[in-house]
Amino acid sequence: MTQPVSPPRDSADKVPPAAQTPAWRALVFRADVRTLSLLGVLAVLVLIGGITKPDEFLDTRNLQLVLTQASVIGVVTVGMTFVITSGGIDLSVGAIVALASVWATTVATQEYGFGGILLTSVLVGLGCGLVNGLLIAYGGMVPFIATLAMLASARGLALQITDGRTQIVTVDGILDLGERDSYVLGVPPLVMVFAVVTIIGWLVLNRTTFGRRTVAVGGNAEAARLAGIDVRRQRLYLYLLSGLCCGIAAFLLIILSGSGQNTNGNLYELDAIAAAIIGGTLLSGGRGTITGSVLGVLIFTTITNIFALNNLQSDVQQIAKGAIIVAAVLVQRRTASTT
């Protein structure tokens, strides 16, 4: 009795090429397309600025100014990207920047010089982040409510410290960093700090266990808990990270303005969230991109600069930013529904 002949193993095990394509390659492809799209938008904005105000916009000093202004909100956005990736939100970043900047520029603090101002900025940022993290991770508060409370409290405390007055910095080491003589190969020190924070943020999010845990918590907190991740501790660390970034940004803002004001950081939460969203960070959590967030910051800063050079009103800027945010969220929802 003849035995049935089975097909050769090679032919039986063959899978259509489409099925062999790993999911991560599709994700990388979408990320590349998103990055190229953001670069295209930025290039169009540079072209518009060059056409409307060629002498002013393309001037080296103006480009340095754009990068310097982007550095402050950019550092905040790096921390915000981590928080949103985990499925959270932080509405208090602008108020924390204000509080850290005024606390670090009081007469008593300035007596300790450069180190005292830097240390105070960082510690105030970390302290506010710690309070947010404890309320959210261990207090069970919704991030929206907890950070909204911090926003109001930090703004009120900043106003109380300054009594509504601007605190002028008198420490030479701080003021010198804002001068052109401190630029390295034409690059302002603030931009270099922003670059270092961005690189570290990218490495942490994409190349460390901390980054993988952040994505896992944002994707499915319960599944992350069952996988052995301490979700509460991870969330605490993330808000500490956001507070740290706010403290660093406050120090950069002190260098940039040479003062501390209770109005510092106004609407930073809007700009940071918007930059992260248009950069590709998923508002519901589970996906984040530092590169996209940085490009988002550069896009918004360039828009602001073009509007200022063309003497357009600030309310038009806010309308344009709002339209960009809505468009980015709609694109995210469309992308999510097709995957």
Tab-separated table of C-alpha atoms in Angstrom, residues 6-322:
chain	number	residue	atom	x	y	z
A	6	SER	CA	3.606	14.831	1.755
A	7	PRO	CA	4.704	18.049	0.147
A	8	PRO	CA	8.283	19.115	0.653
A	9	ARG	CA	8.825	20.865	3.971
A	10	ASP	CA	10.250	23.955	2.292
A	11	SER	CA	7.130	24.543	0.232
A	12	ALA	CA	4.792	23.720	3.122
A	13	ASP	CA	6.496	26.176	5.460
A	14	LYS	CA	6.531	29.032	3.029
A	15	VAL	CA	4.537	32.044	4.183
A	16	PRO	CA	3.432	34.905	1.987
A	17	PRO	CA	5.850	37.797	2.164
A	18	ALA	CA	3.202	40.086	3.668
A	19	ALA	CA	2.762	37.743	6.624
A	20	GLN	CA	6.506	37.630	7.211
A	21	THR	CA	6.749	41.382	7.696
A	22	PRO	CA	7.201	42.056	11.432
A	23	ALA	CA	4.851	44.519	13.079
A	24	TRP	CA	7.746	46.639	14.303
A	25	ARG	CA	8.770	47.344	10.714
A	26	ALA	CA	5.345	48.786	10.005
A	27	LEU	CA	5.649	50.951	13.117
A	28	VAL	CA	9.097	52.160	12.066
A	29	PHE	CA	7.779	52.940	8.600
A	30	ARG	CA	4.906	54.994	10.019
A	31	ALA	CA	7.320	56.788	12.363
A	32	ASP	CA	9.618	57.631	9.450
A	33	VAL	CA	6.698	58.968	7.407
A	34	ARG	CA	5.566	61.065	10.375
A	35	THR	CA	9.059	62.462	10.924
A	36	LEU	CA	9.472	63.292	7.249
A	37	SER	CA	6.060	64.977	7.261
A	38	LEU	CA	7.049	67.141	10.234
A	39	LEU	CA	10.337	68.022	8.547
A	40	GLY	CA	8.347	68.972	5.449
A	41	VAL	CA	6.072	71.255	7.489
A	42	LEU	CA	9.094	72.867	9.124
A	43	ALA	CA	10.722	73.380	5.723
A	44	VAL	CA	7.545	75.046	4.407
A	45	LEU	CA	7.480	77.390	7.408
A	46	VAL	CA	11.127	78.316	6.860
A	47	LEU	CA	10.297	78.985	3.209
A	48	ILE	CA	7.366	81.199	4.196
A	49	GLY	CA	9.519	83.115	6.642
A	50	GLY	CA	12.244	83.517	4.041
A	51	ILE	CA	9.752	84.855	1.490
A	52	THR	CA	7.808	87.217	3.752
A	53	LYS	CA	10.749	88.613	5.712
A	54	PRO	CA	13.952	87.390	4.041
A	55	ASP	CA	16.336	89.858	5.688
A	56	GLU	CA	14.968	89.469	9.193
A	57	PHE	CA	13.955	85.802	9.313
A	58	LEU	CA	17.073	84.322	7.718
A	59	ASP	CA	19.387	86.500	9.773
A	60	THR	CA	21.727	84.439	11.936
A	61	ARG	CA	20.680	86.238	15.096
A	62	ASN	CA	17.016	85.563	14.445
A	63	LEU	CA	17.645	81.858	13.833
A	64	GLN	CA	19.660	81.720	17.060
A	65	LEU	CA	16.744	83.410	18.819
A	66	VAL	CA	14.280	80.828	17.458
A	67	LEU	CA	16.438	77.961	18.700
A	68	THR	CA	16.972	79.637	22.074
A	69	GLN	CA	13.246	80.194	22.609
A	70	ALA	CA	12.555	76.619	21.518
A	71	SER	CA	15.050	75.345	24.088
A	72	VAL	CA	13.032	76.409	27.140
A	73	ILE	CA	9.689	74.945	26.082
A	74	GLY	CA	11.544	72.054	24.433
A	75	VAL	CA	12.966	70.814	27.727
A	76	VAL	CA	9.473	70.949	29.241
A	77	THR	CA	8.111	69.034	26.242
A	78	VAL	CA	10.601	66.196	26.726
A	79	GLY	CA	9.205	65.588	30.216
A	80	MET	CA	5.637	65.990	28.968
A	81	THR	CA	6.251	63.368	26.286
A	82	PHE	CA	7.096	60.779	28.929
A	83	VAL	CA	3.992	61.636	30.965
A	84	ILE	CA	1.622	61.475	27.977
A	85	THR	CA	3.221	58.248	26.753
A	86	SER	CA	2.313	56.691	30.104
A	87	GLY	CA	-1.311	57.739	29.646
A	88	GLY	CA	-1.096	60.740	31.971
A	89	ILE	CA	-1.170	64.515	31.586
A	90	ASP	CA	0.525	67.402	33.368
A	91	LEU	CA	-1.262	70.756	33.285
A	92	SER	CA	1.030	72.285	35.888
A	93	VAL	CA	4.294	72.532	33.933
A	94	GLY	CA	3.988	76.266	33.202
A	95	ALA	CA	3.160	77.110	36.805
A	96	ILE	CA	6.047	74.964	38.065
A	97	VAL	CA	8.428	76.830	35.739
A	98	ALA	CA	7.129	80.126	37.142
A	99	LEU	CA	7.459	79.004	40.765
A	100	ALA	CA	10.955	77.594	40.239
A	101	SER	CA	12.110	80.747	38.455
A	102	VAL	CA	10.918	83.143	41.173
A	103	TRP	CA	12.067	80.934	44.051
A	104	ALA	CA	15.515	80.710	42.487
A	105	THR	CA	15.814	84.473	41.965
A	106	THR	CA	14.930	85.750	45.440
A	107	VAL	CA	17.568	87.903	47.121
A	108	ALA	CA	18.291	85.149	49.651
A	109	THR	CA	18.839	82.544	46.931
A	110	GLN	CA	21.032	84.787	44.776
A	111	GLU	CA	23.433	85.173	47.686
A	112	TYR	CA	24.522	81.583	46.985
A	113	GLY	CA	25.470	82.478	43.419
A	114	PHE	CA	25.211	80.365	40.298
A	115	GLY	CA	25.008	77.036	42.109
A	116	GLY	CA	22.311	78.246	44.462
A	117	ILE	CA	20.061	79.407	41.614
A	118	LEU	CA	20.554	76.193	39.637
A	119	LEU	CA	20.035	73.922	42.640
A	120	THR	CA	16.926	75.795	43.772
A	121	SER	CA	15.364	75.625	40.306
A	122	VAL	CA	15.902	71.887	40.091
A	123	LEU	CA	14.771	71.165	43.661
A	124	VAL	CA	11.560	73.202	43.304
A	125	GLY	CA	10.767	71.381	40.063
A	126	LEU	CA	11.425	68.009	41.664
A	127	GLY	CA	9.375	68.948	44.735
A	128	CYS	CA	6.342	69.876	42.641
A	129	GLY	CA	6.759	66.734	40.555
A	130	LEU	CA	6.939	64.663	43.734
A	131	VAL	CA	3.652	66.114	44.996
A	132	ASN	CA	1.970	65.456	41.641
A	133	GLY	CA	3.327	61.919	41.540
A	134	LEU	CA	2.253	61.053	45.083
A	135	LEU	CA	-1.260	62.417	44.561
A	136	ILE	CA	-1.698	60.533	41.281
A	137	ALA	CA	0.192	57.288	41.907
A	138	TYR	CA	-0.584	56.709	45.582
A	139	GLY	CA	-3.440	59.106	46.252
A	140	GLY	CA	-5.552	57.774	43.413
A	141	MET	CA	-6.274	61.231	42.007
A	142	VAL	CA	-6.977	61.728	38.316
A	143	PRO	CA	-3.930	63.375	36.667
A	144	PHE	CA	-6.088	66.146	35.231
A	145	ILE	CA	-7.375	67.163	38.682
A	146	ALA	CA	-4.090	66.739	40.559
A	147	THR	CA	-2.032	68.773	38.097
A	148	LEU	CA	-4.777	71.385	37.780
A	149	ALA	CA	-4.594	71.853	41.556
A	150	MET	CA	-0.809	72.152	41.314
A	151	LEU	CA	-1.217	74.731	38.546
A	152	ALA	CA	-3.362	76.958	40.766
A	153	SER	CA	-1.215	76.443	43.874
A	154	ALA	CA	2.135	77.031	42.161
A	155	ARG	CA	0.882	80.166	40.405
A	156	GLY	CA	-0.486	81.508	43.680
A	157	LEU	CA	2.740	80.787	45.556
A	158	ALA	CA	4.811	82.380	42.779
A	159	LEU	CA	2.668	85.510	43.016
A	160	GLN	CA	3.027	85.560	46.786
A	161	ILE	CA	6.822	85.281	46.625
A	162	THR	CA	7.217	88.098	44.100
A	163	ASP	CA	4.300	90.251	45.296
A	164	GLY	CA	3.678	90.859	41.592
A	165	ARG	CA	7.129	92.353	40.983
A	166	THR	CA	9.926	91.228	38.676
A	167	GLN	CA	13.009	89.852	40.452
A	168	ILE	CA	16.175	90.961	38.662
A	169	VAL	CA	19.153	88.594	38.576
A	170	THR	CA	22.441	90.159	39.691
A	171	VAL	CA	24.680	87.073	39.519
A	172	ASP	CA	27.268	87.648	36.791
A	173	GLY	CA	27.696	83.955	36.034
A	174	ILE	CA	24.019	83.708	35.074
A	175	LEU	CA	23.962	86.914	33.052
A	176	ASP	CA	27.120	85.976	31.145
A	177	LEU	CA	25.479	82.830	29.748
A	178	GLY	CA	22.909	85.003	28.000
A	179	GLU	CA	25.562	87.024	26.152
A	180	ARG	CA	26.809	86.238	22.648
A	181	ASP	CA	30.348	85.856	23.976
A	182	SER	CA	29.259	82.597	25.629
A	183	TYR	CA	28.157	81.017	22.336
A	184	VAL	CA	30.174	77.991	21.231
A	185	LEU	CA	30.677	77.962	17.442
A	186	GLY	CA	27.628	80.206	17.154
A	187	VAL	CA	25.453	77.893	19.275
A	188	PRO	CA	23.879	79.435	22.411
A	189	PRO	CA	24.425	77.518	25.687
A	190	LEU	CA	20.649	77.076	26.101
A	191	VAL	CA	20.469	75.231	22.793
A	192	MET	CA	23.274	72.911	23.858
A	193	VAL	CA	21.448	72.100	27.100
A	194	PHE	CA	18.289	71.395	25.104
A	195	ALA	CA	20.238	69.095	22.778
A	196	VAL	CA	21.683	67.153	25.728
A	197	VAL	CA	18.244	66.788	27.368
A	198	THR	CA	16.768	65.634	24.056
A	199	ILE	CA	19.462	63.006	23.482
A	200	ILE	CA	19.152	61.684	27.027
A	201	GLY	CA	15.352	61.637	26.744
A	202	TRP	CA	15.514	59.728	23.454
A	203	LEU	CA	17.929	57.158	24.863
A	204	VAL	CA	15.859	56.659	28.028
A	205	LEU	CA	12.569	56.259	26.149
A	206	ASN	CA	13.892	54.028	23.372
A	207	ARG	CA	16.843	52.149	24.818
A	208	THR	CA	16.134	51.489	28.500
A	209	THR	CA	13.851	49.361	30.652
A	210	PHE	CA	12.398	52.572	32.094
A	211	GLY	CA	11.252	53.607	28.628
A	212	ARG	CA	9.726	50.214	27.883
A	213	ARG	CA	7.867	50.283	31.193
A	214	THR	CA	6.562	53.762	30.399
A	215	VAL	CA	5.138	52.567	27.088
A	216	ALA	CA	3.703	49.448	28.718
A	217	VAL	CA	1.929	51.443	31.437
A	218	GLY	CA	0.457	53.765	28.830
A	219	GLY	CA	-0.635	50.921	26.584
A	220	ASN	CA	-2.366	48.855	29.271
A	221	ALA	CA	-1.721	49.590	32.933
A	222	GLU	CA	-3.398	46.402	34.175
A	223	ALA	CA	-1.426	44.206	31.791
A	224	ALA	CA	1.748	46.008	32.861
A	225	ARG	CA	0.904	45.300	36.519
A	226	LEU	CA	0.312	41.625	35.806
A	227	ALA	CA	3.654	41.537	33.985
A	228	GLY	CA	5.387	42.588	37.194
A	229	ILE	CA	5.735	46.339	36.654
A	230	ASP	CA	5.133	48.520	39.710
A	231	VAL	CA	2.732	50.883	37.947
A	232	ARG	CA	2.379	53.301	40.849
A	233	ARG	CA	6.111	53.686	41.314
A	234	GLN	CA	6.588	54.139	37.565
A	235	ARG	CA	4.020	56.940	37.501
A	236	LEU	CA	5.704	58.596	40.464
A	237	TYR	CA	9.044	58.535	38.632
A	238	LEU	CA	7.436	60.000	35.501
A	239	TYR	CA	6.027	63.024	37.314
A	240	LEU	CA	9.358	63.476	39.055
A	241	LEU	CA	10.946	63.491	35.607
A	242	SER	CA	8.454	66.087	34.400
A	243	GLY	CA	9.203	68.255	37.446
A	244	LEU	CA	12.943	67.910	36.836
A	245	CYS	CA	12.508	69.106	33.249
A	246	CYS	CA	10.470	72.072	34.513
A	247	GLY	CA	13.248	72.971	36.937
A	248	ILE	CA	15.858	72.873	34.178
A	249	ALA	CA	13.597	74.937	31.906
A	250	ALA	CA	13.139	77.509	34.682
A	251	PHE	CA	16.903	77.875	34.971
A	252	LEU	CA	17.203	78.347	31.196
A	253	LEU	CA	14.436	80.955	31.321
A	254	ILE	CA	16.289	82.813	34.069
A	255	ILE	CA	19.368	82.920	31.828
A	256	LEU	CA	17.294	84.047	28.849
A	257	SER	CA	15.383	86.822	30.611
A	258	GLY	CA	17.785	87.711	33.418
A	259	SER	CA	14.897	87.737	35.876
A	260	GLY	CA	12.219	85.737	37.650
A	261	GLN	CA	8.529	86.541	37.224
A	262	ASN	CA	5.317	84.946	38.408
A	263	THR	CA	4.022	85.165	34.816
A	264	ASN	CA	6.819	82.958	33.467
A	265	GLY	CA	5.757	79.761	31.735
A	266	ASN	CA	2.358	81.128	30.705
A	267	LEU	CA	0.556	78.547	28.499
A	268	TYR	CA	3.607	76.271	28.501
A	269	GLU	CA	1.283	73.365	29.218
A	270	LEU	CA	-0.612	74.074	25.988
A	271	ASP	CA	2.548	74.363	23.898
A	272	ALA	CA	4.161	71.253	25.403
A	273	ILE	CA	1.067	69.083	24.986
A	274	ALA	CA	0.487	70.379	21.465
A	275	ALA	CA	4.099	69.789	20.429
A	276	ALA	CA	4.011	66.225	21.771
A	277	ILE	CA	0.709	65.450	20.041
A	278	ILE	CA	1.620	66.787	16.613
A	279	GLY	CA	4.944	65.004	16.976
A	280	GLY	CA	3.148	61.667	17.133
A	281	THR	CA	2.841	60.940	20.861
A	282	LEU	CA	-0.511	59.230	21.391
A	283	LEU	CA	-2.738	61.251	23.708
A	284	SER	CA	-4.277	58.077	25.154
A	285	GLY	CA	-0.806	56.691	25.943
A	286	GLY	CA	1.194	53.722	24.733
A	287	ARG	CA	3.253	55.517	22.114
A	288	GLY	CA	5.703	58.390	22.346
A	289	THR	CA	8.422	59.966	20.249
A	290	ILE	CA	11.015	62.432	21.475
A	291	THR	CA	12.117	63.263	17.929
A	292	GLY	CA	8.582	64.151	16.890
A	293	SER	CA	8.061	66.255	20.012
A	294	VAL	CA	11.209	68.266	19.326
A	295	LEU	CA	10.101	68.875	15.744
A	296	GLY	CA	6.709	69.952	17.083
A	297	VAL	CA	8.419	72.486	19.349
A	298	LEU	CA	10.446	73.855	16.444
A	299	ILE	CA	7.298	74.153	14.316
A	300	PHE	CA	5.407	76.126	16.958
A	301	THR	CA	8.393	78.358	17.750
A	302	THR	CA	8.922	79.086	14.057
A	303	ILE	CA	5.243	79.952	13.635
A	304	THR	CA	5.453	82.375	16.562
A	305	ASN	CA	8.580	83.980	15.132
A	306	ILE	CA	7.038	84.413	11.665
A	307	PHE	CA	3.898	85.944	13.154
A	308	ALA	CA	5.983	88.361	15.252
A	309	LEU	CA	8.139	89.438	12.309
A	310	ASN	CA	5.014	90.092	10.218
A	311	ASN	CA	3.367	92.060	13.060
A	312	LEU	CA	0.414	89.662	13.267
A	313	GLN	CA	-1.624	89.677	16.449
A	314	SER	CA	-1.073	87.057	19.140
A	315	ASP	CA	-4.706	85.949	19.051
A	316	VAL	CA	-4.199	84.812	15.455
A	317	GLN	CA	-1.226	82.746	16.663
A	318	GLN	CA	-3.383	80.988	19.242
A	319	ILE	CA	-6.079	80.264	16.642
A	320	ALA	CA	-3.444	78.776	14.330
A	321	LYS	CA	-2.021	76.630	17.145
A	322	GLY	CA	-5.500	75.435	18.089
